[in-house]
């Protein structure tokens, strides 16, 4: 089982596609997907647009056969060529055959050359069975087909269909789960208090590749809360220490260290090659980037935050709360921005606080910026709790084990002071759809000019 | 209007000087004693006898060249003083830019066509040809007018095109010094540049600022410039320390103002030079600065900054413009102007362009425009 190529469908596109392909009459149906590609090295097709071929437009619709008019392909070519989108022709196998048939091969040999004649891209074809599974193949210039290893639909549950495996997901917390994880990869933004604990977990859980992004170096004051660090590590990049630690029990190459800011083009491209994102940071800027990665590269995102607000009581300072938050975000659902985790005003404020502390202080004084509470330093017990829940959140989506639907747990918060946990369903938030889905490699990357190839450079 | 009297130059009271040339178009003075001579009289004055089959052409005041028959009279008072007199039994017809000329010789040189039609030096003369490119006629080139049909010539101003770092310039001469081409494209050749000449189908090579480009070489493509040291001196070419949104860059380019992006002490600034402000201020234009946060457009742009500081010509101090900010050593006046709660920044809809509308609105408001 190779793990390199993927077709990702936003849950909305997959639901619409399935409804169209299986109208209930038991006959084959057809549709076209226009897909962007990710910017990374791995082939990652991101379904952006669905063009259903109307049932009545097909001259033949039988349980094992369909003939559909080529002018819908022309429509797809017209819409896809401008943005260089890859065309995938999909039809249904109502009988449940999870293979390309001889008829499919014959049909492809006629149709696919026409797609390549229209414009150059990774064109392909796909089938869907009634349970929603898909198998996809794309063609090279010699019209040799290659089957895409994995089709993923990241929603409340993360549906994964391997091209060579028909069963459902393995049971959570078993060695089968660990084996399955081997073919999946994780991007971790931030390798500090919570990040190091996330990395420890995903490495032990067997994930095949872990890209870790953090520009920071270890300081003596970090040793109280960063796993796998020692006094000897002070001054080293956090990501390198993490990579060495993982290598000691997983072998070399499991953790790929990226010692740079997340506002770095190479880091974003490396993250885009992964399947999931964990956001373990204390900046809004990084959360914005994680949000954009999730939507634009169709990657489920788990974001976490901890805070220990304090209050004054007479002359004393007392703990007001010990608080943690875990958000699970899927492409097309409510984003971190939709959930109020950050906004344009606070992003500017954070920029100013970081790059122009004097100006920031003046603006706070002048009332242009609302003063924000200083965040107390986090502690390892709190970090471990929130990081364990964050990884548990991903496992629950991949290998469902909850008694109730995952949709009820879009956000979890807990208070160690009040000994309370709260759950927010996806419906508690409004998905604005403001971030375009499946943008892929379009420039500027993630729509952020800071990530674009610099003006004036080739 | 009487004839042009250049007093003292006339040898006798009724003698008139005309200019006569052969097919070499080298005009010389000839004296004639009749204000309305015939073609035969002009030929005789030029020294040709009737037996030599004289052929007389007259320049009309508008430059047209017409044949004068032996018996035909010319009124010299009408300003017709230039003639071509040659020995020929027929004339050959040609046109230059549609204007018709008759030429008494079978052969004509490029220089003659140029002289006939008074083609300016910076123009080139082309002979129109069917089904193939027009032929460039140099001064020494000889064209045979004896072929069937009328020869059509065209005068075209010559320009050569050159790309200098994505700026297309046109040059009137076939050769140009690299430094001149850079200046014409808006780059300061005094700055330390690596200059690369890229010719189609050839490997690029570095050239010096005093290198002479021959634009007649087929396939000259472009000059590319790379600063030798970006920290060395203030570059004339706009600095692009970071990128903006493509829509911003297009808009700023079309404003026709110099703009650049700079980073100063970790802060990211867009600077627009010569930004016009409404009447009523102490300045007509300012340098406008917008601070562009790193995660822009996810992070919003707020306020704006101008240099020099603006004050009203009439009226009191402008509110909320008292703070300053220093960018690359220049002091900017900060205008604390913000979006209202009803129009919050949208990372999908807002950009430099939309923020400039806030700037313009704020500037106009203070002078009641």
CSV table of N, CA and C in Angstrom, one decimal, chain B residues 202-316:
chain,number,residue,atom,x,y,z
B,202,UNK,N,20.7,32.7,-27.4
B,202,UNK,CA,22.1,32.7,-27.0
B,202,UNK,C,22.1,32.7,-25.5
B,203,UNK,N,23.2,32.3,-24.9
B,203,UNK,CA,23.3,32.3,-23.4
B,203,UNK,C,23.4,33.8,-23.0
B,204,UNK,N,22.8,34.1,-21.9
B,204,UNK,CA,22.9,35.5,-21.4
B,204,UNK,C,24.3,35.8,-21.0
B,205,UNK,N,24.7,37.0,-21.1
B,205,UNK,CA,26.1,37.4,-20.7
B,205,UNK,C,26.0,38.8,-20.0
B,206,UNK,N,26.9,39.0,-19.1
B,206,UNK,CA,26.9,40.2,-18.3
B,206,UNK,C,27.6,41.3,-19.2
B,207,UNK,N,27.0,42.5,-19.2
B,207,UNK,CA,27.7,43.6,-19.9
B,207,UNK,C,27.8,44.8,-19.0
B,208,UNK,N,28.7,45.7,-19.4
B,208,UNK,CA,28.9,46.9,-18.6
B,208,UNK,C,27.9,48.0,-19.0
B,209,UNK,N,27.8,49.1,-18.2
B,209,UNK,CA,26.8,50.1,-18.5
B,209,UNK,C,27.2,50.9,-19.8
B,210,UNK,N,28.5,50.9,-20.1
B,210,UNK,CA,28.9,51.6,-21.3
B,210,UNK,C,28.9,50.8,-22.6
B,211,UNK,N,28.4,49.6,-22.4
B,211,UNK,CA,28.4,48.6,-23.6
B,211,UNK,C,27.4,49.2,-24.6
B,212,UNK,N,27.8,49.1,-25.9
B,212,UNK,CA,26.9,49.6,-26.9
B,212,UNK,C,26.1,48.5,-27.5
B,213,UNK,N,24.8,48.6,-27.4
B,213,UNK,CA,23.9,47.5,-27.9
B,213,UNK,C,23.7,47.8,-29.4
B,214,UNK,N,23.8,46.8,-30.3
B,214,UNK,CA,23.4,47.0,-31.7
B,214,UNK,C,22.0,46.3,-31.8
B,215,UNK,N,21.0,47.2,-31.9
B,215,UNK,CA,19.7,46.6,-31.9
B,215,UNK,C,19.3,46.0,-33.3
B,216,UNK,N,20.2,46.1,-34.2
B,216,UNK,CA,19.9,45.5,-35.5
B,216,UNK,C,20.3,44.0,-35.5
B,217,UNK,N,21.0,43.6,-34.5
B,217,UNK,CA,21.2,42.2,-34.3
B,217,UNK,C,19.9,41.4,-34.2
B,218,UNK,N,19.7,40.4,-35.0
B,218,UNK,CA,18.4,39.8,-34.9
B,218,UNK,C,18.2,39.2,-33.5
B,219,UNK,N,17.0,39.3,-33.0
B,219,UNK,CA,16.7,38.6,-31.8
B,219,UNK,C,17.2,39.2,-30.5
B,220,UNK,N,17.5,40.5,-30.5
B,220,UNK,CA,17.8,41.1,-29.2
B,220,UNK,C,16.6,41.0,-28.3
B,221,UNK,N,16.7,40.5,-27.1
B,221,UNK,CA,15.6,40.3,-26.3
B,221,UNK,C,15.5,41.3,-25.2
B,222,UNK,N,16.4,41.3,-24.2
B,222,UNK,CA,16.2,42.2,-23.1
B,222,UNK,C,17.4,42.3,-22.3
B,223,UNK,N,17.4,43.4,-21.5
B,223,UNK,CA,18.4,43.6,-20.5
B,223,UNK,C,17.8,43.2,-19.1
B,224,UNK,N,18.5,42.5,-18.3
B,224,UNK,CA,18.0,42.2,-17.0
B,224,UNK,C,18.9,42.8,-16.0
B,225,UNK,N,18.3,43.4,-15.0
B,225,UNK,CA,19.1,44.1,-14.0
B,225,UNK,C,19.0,43.4,-12.6
B,226,UNK,N,20.1,43.2,-12.0
B,226,UNK,CA,20.1,42.6,-10.6
B,226,UNK,C,21.0,43.5,-9.8
B,227,UNK,N,20.4,44.1,-8.7
B,227,UNK,CA,21.3,44.9,-7.8
B,227,UNK,C,22.5,44.2,-7.3
B,228,UNK,N,23.7,44.8,-7.4
B,228,UNK,CA,24.8,44.1,-6.9
B,228,UNK,C,24.8,44.0,-5.4
B,229,UNK,N,24.2,45.0,-4.8
B,229,UNK,CA,24.2,45.0,-3.3
B,229,UNK,C,23.0,45.8,-2.9
B,230,UNK,N,22.0,45.1,-2.4
B,230,UNK,CA,20.7,45.8,-2.1
B,230,UNK,C,20.8,46.8,-1.0
B,231,UNK,N,21.8,46.7,-0.2
B,231,UNK,CA,22.0,47.6,0.9
B,231,UNK,C,22.8,48.9,0.6
B,232,UNK,N,23.3,48.9,-0.6
B,232,UNK,CA,24.3,49.9,-0.9
B,232,UNK,C,23.7,51.1,-1.6
B,233,UNK,N,23.3,52.1,-0.8
B,233,UNK,CA,22.8,53.3,-1.4
B,233,UNK,C,21.3,53.2,-1.7
B,234,UNK,N,20.7,54.3,-1.9
B,234,UNK,CA,19.3,54.4,-2.2
B,234,UNK,C,19.1,54.1,-3.6
B,235,UNK,N,18.5,53.0,-3.9
B,235,UNK,CA,18.3,52.7,-5.3
B,235,UNK,C,17.2,53.6,-6.0
B,236,UNK,N,17.4,53.8,-7.2
B,236,UNK,CA,16.5,54.7,-7.9
B,236,UNK,C,15.2,53.8,-8.3
B,237,UNK,N,15.5,52.6,-8.7
B,237,UNK,CA,14.4,51.7,-9.0
B,237,UNK,C,13.6,51.4,-7.7
B,238,UNK,N,12.3,51.3,-7.8
B,238,UNK,CA,11.5,51.1,-6.6
B,238,UNK,C,11.9,49.8,-5.9
B,239,UNK,N,11.9,49.9,-4.6
B,239,UNK,CA,12.3,48.7,-3.8
B,239,UNK,C,11.0,47.9,-3.6
B,240,UNK,N,11.2,46.6,-3.7
B,240,UNK,CA,10.1,45.7,-3.5
B,240,UNK,C,10.5,44.7,-2.5
B,241,UNK,N,10.5,45.1,-1.2
B,241,UNK,CA,10.9,44.3,-0.1
B,241,UNK,C,10.0,43.1,0.2
B,242,UNK,N,8.7,43.4,-0.1
B,242,UNK,CA,7.7,42.3,0.0
B,242,UNK,C,6.6,42.5,-1.0
B,243,UNK,N,5.9,41.4,-1.2
B,243,UNK,CA,4.9,41.4,-2.3
B,243,UNK,C,3.5,41.9,-1.7
B,244,UNK,N,2.7,42.5,-2.5
B,244,UNK,CA,1.4,42.8,-2.2
B,244,UNK,C,0.5,41.9,-2.9
B,245,UNK,N,-0.8,42.0,-2.8
B,245,UNK,CA,-1.7,41.2,-3.6
B,245,UNK,C,-1.6,41.6,-5.1
B,246,UNK,N,-1.7,40.7,-6.0
B,246,UNK,CA,-1.7,41.0,-7.4
B,246,UNK,C,-2.6,42.2,-7.8
B,247,UNK,N,-3.8,42.2,-7.2
B,247,UNK,CA,-4.7,43.3,-7.5
B,247,UNK,C,-4.2,44.6,-7.0
B,248,UNK,N,-3.5,44.6,-5.9
B,248,UNK,CA,-2.9,45.9,-5.4
B,248,UNK,C,-1.8,46.3,-6.3
B,249,UNK,N,-1.0,45.4,-6.7
B,249,UNK,CA,0.2,45.8,-7.6
B,249,UNK,C,-0.3,46.3,-8.9
B,250,UNK,N,-1.3,45.7,-9.5
B,250,UNK,CA,-1.9,46.2,-10.7
B,250,UNK,C,-2.4,47.6,-10.6
B,251,UNK,N,-3.2,47.8,-9.5
B,251,UNK,CA,-3.8,49.1,-9.3
B,251,UNK,C,-2.7,50.2,-9.1
B,252,UNK,N,-1.7,49.9,-8.3
B,252,UNK,CA,-0.7,50.8,-8.0
B,252,UNK,C,0.1,51.2,-9.3
B,253,UNK,N,0.3,50.1,-10.1
B,253,UNK,CA,1.0,50.4,-11.3
B,253,UNK,C,0.3,51.3,-12.2
B,254,UNK,N,-1.1,51.2,-12.3
B,254,UNK,CA,-1.9,52.0,-13.2
B,254,UNK,C,-2.0,53.4,-12.6
B,255,UNK,N,-1.7,53.6,-11.3
B,255,UNK,CA,-1.8,55.0,-10.8
B,255,UNK,C,-0.7,55.9,-11.4
B,256,UNK,N,0.3,55.3,-11.9
B,256,UNK,CA,1.4,56.0,-12.5
B,256,UNK,C,2.3,56.7,-11.5
B,257,UNK,N,2.2,56.3,-10.2
B,257,UNK,CA,3.1,56.9,-9.2
B,257,UNK,C,4.1,55.9,-8.8
B,258,UNK,N,5.3,56.4,-8.4
B,258,UNK,CA,6.3,55.5,-7.9
B,258,UNK,C,5.9,54.9,-6.5
B,259,UNK,N,5.9,53.6,-6.4
B,259,UNK,CA,5.5,53.0,-5.1
B,259,UNK,C,6.5,51.9,-4.8
B,260,UNK,N,6.7,51.7,-3.6
B,260,UNK,CA,7.7,50.7,-3.2
B,260,UNK,C,7.3,50.1,-1.8
B,261,UNK,N,7.8,48.9,-1.6
B,261,UNK,CA,7.5,48.3,-0.3
B,261,UNK,C,8.9,48.1,0.4
B,262,UNK,N,8.9,48.6,1.7
B,262,UNK,CA,10.2,48.5,2.4
B,262,UNK,C,9.9,48.0,3.8
B,263,UNK,N,11.0,47.4,4.4
B,263,UNK,CA,10.9,46.9,5.7
B,263,UNK,C,11.9,47.8,6.5
B,264,UNK,N,11.4,48.4,7.6
B,264,UNK,CA,12.2,49.2,8.4
B,264,UNK,C,12.0,48.8,9.9
B,265,UNK,N,13.1,48.2,10.5
B,265,UNK,CA,13.0,47.8,11.9
B,265,UNK,C,11.9,46.7,12.1
B,266,UNK,N,11.7,45.9,11.1
B,266,UNK,CA,10.7,44.8,11.2
B,266,UNK,C,9.3,45.2,10.8
B,267,UNK,N,9.2,46.5,10.6
B,267,UNK,CA,7.8,47.0,10.2
B,267,UNK,C,7.8,47.1,8.6
B,268,UNK,N,6.6,46.7,8.1
B,268,UNK,CA,6.5,46.6,6.7
B,268,UNK,C,5.6,47.8,6.1
B,269,UNK,N,6.2,48.6,5.2
B,269,UNK,CA,5.5,49.8,4.8
B,269,UNK,C,5.4,49.8,3.2
B,270,UNK,N,4.2,50.2,2.8
B,270,UNK,CA,4.0,50.6,1.4
B,270,UNK,C,4.1,52.1,1.3
B,271,UNK,N,5.1,52.5,0.5
B,271,UNK,CA,5.3,54.0,0.3
B,271,UNK,C,4.8,54.4,-1.1
B,272,UNK,N,4.0,55.4,-1.2
B,272,UNK,CA,3.5,55.9,-2.5
B,272,UNK,C,4.0,57.3,-2.7
B,273,UNK,N,4.9,57.6,-3.6
B,273,UNK,CA,5.4,58.9,-3.8
B,273,UNK,C,4.4,59.8,-4.6
B,274,UNK,N,4.4,61.1,-4.4
B,274,UNK,CA,3.6,62.0,-5.2
B,274,UNK,C,2.1,61.7,-5.1
B,275,UNK,N,1.6,61.3,-3.9
B,275,UNK,CA,0.2,61.0,-3.8
B,275,UNK,C,-0.5,62.3,-3.7
B,276,UNK,N,-1.5,62.6,-4.6
B,276,UNK,CA,-2.2,63.9,-4.6
B,276,UNK,C,-3.2,64.0,-3.5
B,277,UNK,N,-3.2,65.2,-2.9
B,277,UNK,CA,-4.1,65.5,-1.8
B,277,UNK,C,-5.0,66.7,-2.3
B,278,UNK,N,-6.2,66.8,-1.8
B,278,UNK,CA,-7.1,67.9,-2.3
B,278,UNK,C,-6.6,69.2,-2.0
B,279,UNK,N,-7.1,70.2,-2.6
B,279,UNK,CA,-6.8,71.6,-2.4
B,279,UNK,C,-7.1,72.0,-0.9
B,280,UNK,N,-6.4,73.0,-0.4
B,280,UNK,CA,-6.7,73.4,0.9
B,280,UNK,C,-5.6,73.0,1.9
B,281,UNK,N,-4.7,72.2,1.5
B,281,UNK,CA,-3.6,71.9,2.4
B,281,UNK,C,-2.3,72.6,2.0
B,282,UNK,N,-1.3,72.5,2.8
B,282,UNK,CA,0.0,73.2,2.6
B,282,UNK,C,0.8,72.5,1.5
B,283,UNK,N,0.3,71.3,1.0
B,283,UNK,CA,1.1,70.6,0.0
B,283,UNK,C,0.0,70.1,-1.0
B,284,UNK,N,0.5,69.9,-2.3
B,284,UNK,CA,-0.4,69.3,-3.3
B,284,UNK,C,-0.2,67.8,-3.4
B,285,UNK,N,1.0,67.4,-3.0
B,285,UNK,CA,1.2,65.9,-3.0
B,285,UNK,C,2.0,65.6,-1.8
B,286,UNK,N,1.9,64.3,-1.4
B,286,UNK,CA,2.6,63.8,-0.2
B,286,UNK,C,3.2,62.4,-0.6
B,287,UNK,N,4.1,62.0,0.3
B,287,UNK,CA,4.4,60.6,0.2
B,287,UNK,C,3.5,59.9,1.2
B,288,UNK,N,2.7,58.9,0.7
B,288,UNK,CA,1.8,58.2,1.6
B,288,UNK,C,2.4,56.9,2.0
B,289,UNK,N,2.2,56.6,3.3
B,289,UNK,CA,2.7,55.4,3.8
B,289,UNK,C,1.6,54.6,4.4
B,290,UNK,N,1.5,53.3,4.1
B,290,UNK,CA,0.5,52.4,4.7
B,290,UNK,C,1.3,51.3,5.3
B,291,UNK,N,1.0,50.9,6.6
B,291,UNK,CA,1.7,49.8,7.2
B,291,UNK,C,0.9,48.5,6.9
B,292,UNK,N,1.7,47.6,6.3
B,292,UNK,CA,1.1,46.3,5.8
B,292,UNK,C,1.6,45.2,6.7
B,293,UNK,N,0.7,44.8,7.6
B,293,UNK,CA,1.1,43.7,8.6
B,293,UNK,C,1.5,42.4,7.8
B,294,UNK,N,2.3,41.6,8.4
B,294,UNK,CA,2.8,40.4,7.7
B,294,UNK,C,1.7,39.5,7.2
B,295,UNK,N,0.6,39.2,8.1
B,295,UNK,CA,-0.4,38.3,7.6
B,295,UNK,C,-1.5,39.0,6.7
B,296,UNK,N,-1.2,40.2,6.2
B,296,UNK,CA,-2.1,40.9,5.3
B,296,UNK,C,-2.4,40.0,4.1
B,297,UNK,N,-3.6,39.9,3.6
B,297,UNK,CA,-4.8,40.7,4.0
B,297,UNK,C,-5.6,40.0,5.1
B,298,UNK,N,-5.1,38.9,5.7
B,298,UNK,CA,-5.7,38.4,6.9
B,298,UNK,C,-5.8,39.4,8.0
B,299,UNK,N,-4.6,40.1,8.2
B,299,UNK,CA,-4.6,41.2,9.1
B,299,UNK,C,-5.0,42.5,8.4
B,300,UNK,N,-5.6,43.4,9.1
B,300,UNK,CA,-6.1,44.6,8.4
B,300,UNK,C,-5.1,45.7,8.3
B,301,UNK,N,-5.3,46.6,7.4
B,301,UNK,CA,-4.5,47.8,7.3
B,301,UNK,C,-5.3,48.9,8.1
B,302,UNK,N,-4.6,49.7,8.9
B,302,UNK,CA,-5.3,50.7,9.7
B,302,UNK,C,-4.6,52.0,9.6
B,303,UNK,N,-5.3,53.1,9.7
B,303,UNK,CA,-4.7,54.4,9.6
B,303,UNK,C,-3.9,54.7,8.4
B,304,UNK,N,-3.3,55.8,8.3
B,304,UNK,CA,-2.3,56.1,7.2
B,304,UNK,C,-1.4,57.2,7.6
B,305,UNK,N,-0.3,57.3,6.9
B,305,UNK,CA,0.8,58.2,7.3
B,305,UNK,C,1.2,59.1,6.1
B,306,UNK,N,1.5,60.3,6.3
B,306,UNK,CA,1.9,61.2,5.2
B,306,UNK,C,3.2,62.0,5.5
B,307,UNK,N,3.9,62.2,4.5
B,307,UNK,CA,5.1,63.1,4.6
B,307,UNK,C,5.1,64.0,3.4
B,308,UNK,N,5.3,65.3,3.6
B,308,UNK,CA,5.4,66.0,4.8
B,308,UNK,C,4.1,66.1,5.6
B,309,UNK,N,4.1,66.6,6.8
B,309,UNK,CA,2.9,66.7,7.6
B,309,UNK,C,2.0,67.7,6.9
B,310,UNK,N,0.7,67.4,6.9
B,310,UNK,CA,-0.3,68.2,6.3
B,310,UNK,C,-0.9,69.1,7.4
B,311,UNK,N,-1.1,70.4,7.0
B,311,UNK,CA,-2.0,71.3,7.8
B,311,UNK,C,-2.9,72.0,6.8
B,312,UNK,N,-4.0,72.4,7.4
B,312,UNK,CA,-5.0,73.2,6.6
B,312,UNK,C,-4.5,74.6,6.4
B,313,UNK,N,-4.7,75.2,5.2
B,313,UNK,CA,-4.4,76.5,4.9
B,313,UNK,C,-5.3,77.5,5.7
B,314,UNK,N,-6.6,77.0,5.8
B,314,UNK,CA,-7.5,77.8,6.6
B,314,UNK,C,-8.1,76.9,7.7
B,315,UNK,N,-8.2,77.4,8.9
B,315,UNK,CA,-8.9,76.5,9.9
B,315,UNK,C,-7.9,76.0,10.9
B,316,UNK,N,-8.4,75.4,11.9
B,316,UNK,CA,-7.6,75.0,13.0
B,316,UNK,C,-6.8,73.7,12.7
